[in-house]
Structure formats: C-alpha cells, structure tokens
C-alpha cells in the first residue's frame, strides 16, 4: 500500500493528483503544518527534511540504517512472504553504485531468502565519510553491518569493487564461519 503524507498545499495536492492519474491506490495522511507535525520525530523518520509530500510504499523493500564505526550505513531488505530458515543473501555494489543497483536481482531471490542490499560508505544513502577507503576498511564495514543486523551466516554477492570487498570479508578472521558462499560479478582485484 502506498502512504501519502501531505497537507493542503500546492505540492501536497500535486502528489495526490499524480497518484490518482496513475491509478494507484493510496492512503492519505494529512499533516497540520501550522502545528509543526512535519517536524515531529515520527514524520522526520520518513522524510529527514521534514517536508511534504512524502510517499512510502510498504510493498517494496524495507529501508533501514545501522551505525558502523560512527558511519551511517543504509540498506534495503526484501524478505520471503513465508518464513524461511535459508541464510540471507547480502549484495555489495561496485564503485559509484548503490543498493539500487541490485533492485532487479534482489526481488526474485527474495522469494526464498531474505536479501539485503547495502550502500557502502560514500555511496547512496550511507554516510559520506569513507574513512581509509581501502578494500579492507570497506570489508570491516560489511562485517560491522552483519554484526549490527545479527546476521550470523550469509551468502555474499559482490559486483566490481564489491567483489573485492566481499572476498576480503570472506578472508577476514572476524567473519570466520559466517560466509557460506561468494558470488562475484565482474569482480575487481
């Protein structure tokens, strides 16, 4: 279901018109701008800018963030409709990419496995501080994400630079026994 957070303003009405013209079902949530409802923590969690309109489509990936060594790491998770004991699949993009690079791969795999597509530091919605920016430091970030999400055993998929990163994760003693498989797509290194 699409949720539209809006108010009686020009921009708020434009979003409603667009959804209706596209024939998309949605639920409108009216905000009282005069009371500052757009600045309340529950709305700022949806749109950090505190501005309307904001659209949330809960039929797609669930977006989240974790803190790893003081850097915000963004991820998108899709899970099977039925509970599964299958190990999750974690996707790591290449240089200049982001979690959205995996959009069309993540969905079919999520029929049987929970899938996590991450934004490495400096990419997408993650914090812009890349630290040392080495393959090893990026691998430490991936391991930190696995720890933060309590993912004890995973299949790792990496594209380009992400291939080098997941290979380094698999070889890191901090990830011993946690990497069940590696899939490398045009890997760097």
Tab-separated table of C-alpha atoms in Angstrom:
chain	number	residue	atom	x	y	z
A	1	UNK	CA	0.000	0.000	0.000
A	2	UNK	CA	1.179	3.491	-0.824
A	3	UNK	CA	1.001	6.017	2.008
A	4	UNK	CA	0.956	9.704	1.069
A	5	UNK	CA	1.932	12.171	3.788
A	6	UNK	CA	0.603	15.505	2.668
A	7	UNK	CA	-1.037	18.807	3.515
A	8	UNK	CA	-3.409	21.221	1.803
A	9	UNK	CA	-0.714	22.960	-0.230
A	10	UNK	CA	0.046	23.079	-3.936
A	11	UNK	CA	2.763	20.458	-3.636
A	12	UNK	CA	0.579	18.285	-1.447
A	13	UNK	CA	-2.252	18.380	-3.986
A	14	UNK	CA	0.110	17.635	-6.901
A	15	UNK	CA	1.177	14.365	-5.289
A	16	UNK	CA	-2.460	13.313	-4.826
A	17	UNK	CA	-3.256	14.176	-8.439
A	18	UNK	CA	-0.242	12.210	-9.690
A	19	UNK	CA	-1.218	9.099	-7.721
A	20	UNK	CA	-4.817	9.337	-8.910
A	21	UNK	CA	-3.830	9.930	-12.552
A	22	UNK	CA	-1.592	6.849	-12.371
A	23	UNK	CA	-4.480	4.816	-10.987
A	24	UNK	CA	-2.556	3.908	-7.849
A	25	UNK	CA	-4.424	3.126	-4.645
A	26	UNK	CA	-3.096	5.096	-1.696
A	27	UNK	CA	-3.906	6.150	1.825
A	28	UNK	CA	-3.571	9.850	2.577
A	29	UNK	CA	-2.172	11.008	5.916
A	30	UNK	CA	-2.878	14.724	6.407
A	31	UNK	CA	-0.292	16.725	8.332
A	32	UNK	CA	-1.074	20.011	10.061
A	33	UNK	CA	1.843	22.227	9.055
A	34	UNK	CA	0.681	25.037	11.347
A	35	UNK	CA	1.106	22.694	14.322
A	36	UNK	CA	4.533	21.607	13.080
A	37	UNK	CA	3.540	17.962	12.565
A	38	UNK	CA	6.077	17.734	9.705
A	39	UNK	CA	8.872	18.318	12.249
A	40	UNK	CA	7.782	15.564	14.665
A	41	UNK	CA	10.177	12.603	15.039
A	42	UNK	CA	7.760	10.081	13.511
A	43	UNK	CA	7.496	12.118	10.297
A	44	UNK	CA	11.178	13.105	10.208
A	45	UNK	CA	11.927	9.350	10.240
A	46	UNK	CA	10.024	9.186	6.928
A	47	UNK	CA	11.469	12.368	5.440
A	48	UNK	CA	14.508	13.789	7.263
A	49	UNK	CA	13.946	17.142	5.506
A	50	UNK	CA	10.596	17.439	7.298
A	51	UNK	CA	8.865	18.435	4.077
A	52	UNK	CA	5.689	17.299	2.380
A	53	UNK	CA	4.718	15.484	0.298
A	54	UNK	CA	6.339	12.208	1.257
A	55	UNK	CA	5.401	8.846	-0.202
A	56	UNK	CA	6.057	5.488	1.448
A	57	UNK	CA	5.345	2.308	-0.492
A	58	UNK	CA	5.436	-0.533	2.002
A	59	UNK	CA	5.124	-3.149	-0.744
A	60	UNK	CA	8.755	-2.638	-1.761
A	61	UNK	CA	11.998	-3.087	0.119
A	62	UNK	CA	12.125	-2.080	3.766
A	63	UNK	CA	14.805	0.578	4.151
A	64	UNK	CA	16.965	0.840	7.214
A	65	UNK	CA	20.227	2.146	8.574
A	66	UNK	CA	22.778	0.978	11.101
A	67	UNK	CA	25.764	2.727	12.625
A	68	UNK	CA	29.133	1.103	11.935
A	69	UNK	CA	32.157	2.796	13.498
A	70	UNK	CA	30.306	6.118	13.599
A	71	UNK	CA	29.169	5.989	9.955
A	72	UNK	CA	25.541	5.501	8.945
A	73	UNK	CA	25.190	2.533	6.597
A	74	UNK	CA	21.959	2.299	4.606
A	75	UNK	CA	20.419	-0.932	3.397
A	76	UNK	CA	17.290	-2.280	1.711
A	77	UNK	CA	15.846	-5.632	2.779
A	78	UNK	CA	13.343	-7.832	0.977
A	79	UNK	CA	12.151	-10.990	2.675
A	80	UNK	CA	10.152	-14.011	1.530
A	81	UNK	CA	6.426	-13.948	2.205
A	82	UNK	CA	6.730	-17.205	4.160
A	83	UNK	CA	9.258	-17.606	6.983
A	84	UNK	CA	12.421	-19.400	5.924
A	85	UNK	CA	15.498	-20.869	7.556
A	86	UNK	CA	17.578	-20.189	4.429
A	87	UNK	CA	20.605	-17.994	5.028
A	88	UNK	CA	20.215	-14.395	3.825
A	89	UNK	CA	21.922	-13.010	0.732
A	90	UNK	CA	23.861	-9.749	1.090
A	91	UNK	CA	24.541	-7.687	-2.045
A	92	UNK	CA	27.508	-5.284	-2.219
A	93	UNK	CA	27.656	-2.831	-5.137
A	94	UNK	CA	30.666	-1.601	-7.072
A	95	UNK	CA	32.386	1.786	-7.126
A	96	UNK	CA	29.898	4.546	-7.940
A	97	UNK	CA	26.915	2.213	-7.455
A	98	UNK	CA	24.490	1.855	-4.587
A	99	UNK	CA	21.929	-0.550	-3.164
A	100	UNK	CA	19.527	0.227	-6.011
A	101	UNK	CA	21.958	-1.469	-8.414
A	102	UNK	CA	20.554	-4.775	-7.139
A	103	UNK	CA	16.853	-3.913	-7.444
A	104	UNK	CA	16.037	-6.385	-10.224
A	105	UNK	CA	18.212	-9.156	-8.798
A	106	UNK	CA	17.129	-8.764	-5.187
A	107	UNK	CA	13.419	-9.257	-5.825
A	108	UNK	CA	13.428	-12.772	-7.368
A	109	UNK	CA	15.982	-14.075	-4.859
A	110	UNK	CA	13.844	-12.745	-2.008
A	111	UNK	CA	11.230	-15.383	-2.846
A	112	UNK	CA	13.416	-17.890	-0.956
A	113	UNK	CA	15.986	-15.867	1.026
A	114	UNK	CA	15.976	-12.634	2.962
A	115	UNK	CA	18.028	-10.235	0.855
A	116	UNK	CA	19.994	-7.199	1.974
A	117	UNK	CA	21.408	-4.667	-0.495
A	118	UNK	CA	23.742	-2.213	1.183
A	119	UNK	CA	25.188	1.210	0.427
A	120	UNK	CA	28.903	1.251	1.161
A	121	UNK	CA	30.279	4.409	2.837
A	122	UNK	CA	30.341	7.320	0.425
A	123	UNK	CA	27.575	5.832	-1.721
A	124	UNK	CA	23.798	6.149	-1.896
A	125	UNK	CA	22.117	6.967	1.393
A	126	UNK	CA	25.086	5.951	3.575
A	127	UNK	CA	27.320	8.437	5.344
A	128	UNK	CA	29.823	10.172	3.105
A	129	UNK	CA	32.877	9.541	5.316
A	130	UNK	CA	34.699	6.642	3.629
A	131	UNK	CA	37.454	6.540	6.242
A	132	UNK	CA	40.559	4.951	4.735
A	133	UNK	CA	38.502	3.846	1.717
A	134	UNK	CA	40.525	0.666	1.331
A	135	UNK	CA	39.057	-2.703	0.440
A	136	UNK	CA	39.913	-3.845	3.973
A	137	UNK	CA	38.149	-0.891	5.618
A	138	UNK	CA	35.085	-1.445	3.440
A	139	UNK	CA	35.151	-5.142	4.349
A	140	UNK	CA	35.219	-4.146	8.029
A	141	UNK	CA	32.119	-2.030	7.359
A	142	UNK	CA	30.316	-5.019	5.833
A	143	UNK	CA	31.274	-7.167	8.844
A	144	UNK	CA	30.022	-4.376	11.134
A	145	UNK	CA	26.719	-4.376	9.260
A	146	UNK	CA	26.440	-8.167	9.642
A	147	UNK	CA	27.052	-7.732	13.374
A	148	UNK	CA	24.547	-4.878	13.706
A	149	UNK	CA	21.846	-6.874	11.904
A	150	UNK	CA	22.741	-10.079	13.776
A	151	UNK	CA	23.370	-11.986	10.543
A	152	UNK	CA	25.404	-14.992	11.651
A	153	UNK	CA	25.626	-16.829	8.294
A	154	UNK	CA	25.212	-15.244	4.865
A	155	UNK	CA	25.755	-15.657	1.145
A	156	UNK	CA	27.707	-12.656	-0.181
A	157	UNK	CA	27.339	-11.235	-3.688
A	158	UNK	CA	29.675	-8.520	-4.918
A	159	UNK	CA	29.917	-6.590	-8.172
A	160	UNK	CA	33.135	-4.956	-9.357
A	161	UNK	CA	34.726	-3.283	-6.306
A	162	UNK	CA	32.043	-5.029	-4.216
A	163	UNK	CA	33.538	-8.340	-5.398
A	164	UNK	CA	36.883	-7.372	-3.903
A	165	UNK	CA	35.139	-6.246	-0.711
A	166	UNK	CA	33.169	-9.479	-0.198
A	167	UNK	CA	36.291	-11.537	-0.939
A	168	UNK	CA	38.087	-9.610	1.802
A	169	UNK	CA	35.127	-10.218	4.139
A	170	UNK	CA	35.339	-13.963	3.490
A	171	UNK	CA	39.056	-13.939	4.334
A	172	UNK	CA	38.736	-11.816	7.469
A	173	UNK	CA	39.016	-13.740	10.767
A	174	UNK	CA	36.167	-11.581	12.147
A	175	UNK	CA	33.862	-13.275	9.610
A	176	UNK	CA	35.133	-16.814	10.155
A	177	UNK	CA	32.350	-19.334	9.607
A	178	UNK	CA	29.810	-16.672	8.599
A	179	UNK	CA	30.266	-16.606	4.815
A	180	UNK	CA	28.513	-19.606	3.279
A	181	UNK	CA	29.222	-18.661	-0.336
A	182	UNK	CA	30.635	-15.922	-2.542
A	183	UNK	CA	29.201	-14.852	-5.875
A	184	UNK	CA	31.467	-12.451	-7.746
A	185	UNK	CA	30.063	-10.449	-10.668
A	186	UNK	CA	32.811	-8.850	-12.799
A	187	UNK	CA	34.962	-8.543	-9.662
A	188	UNK	CA	37.777	-6.084	-9.155
A	189	UNK	CA	41.086	-7.302	-7.835
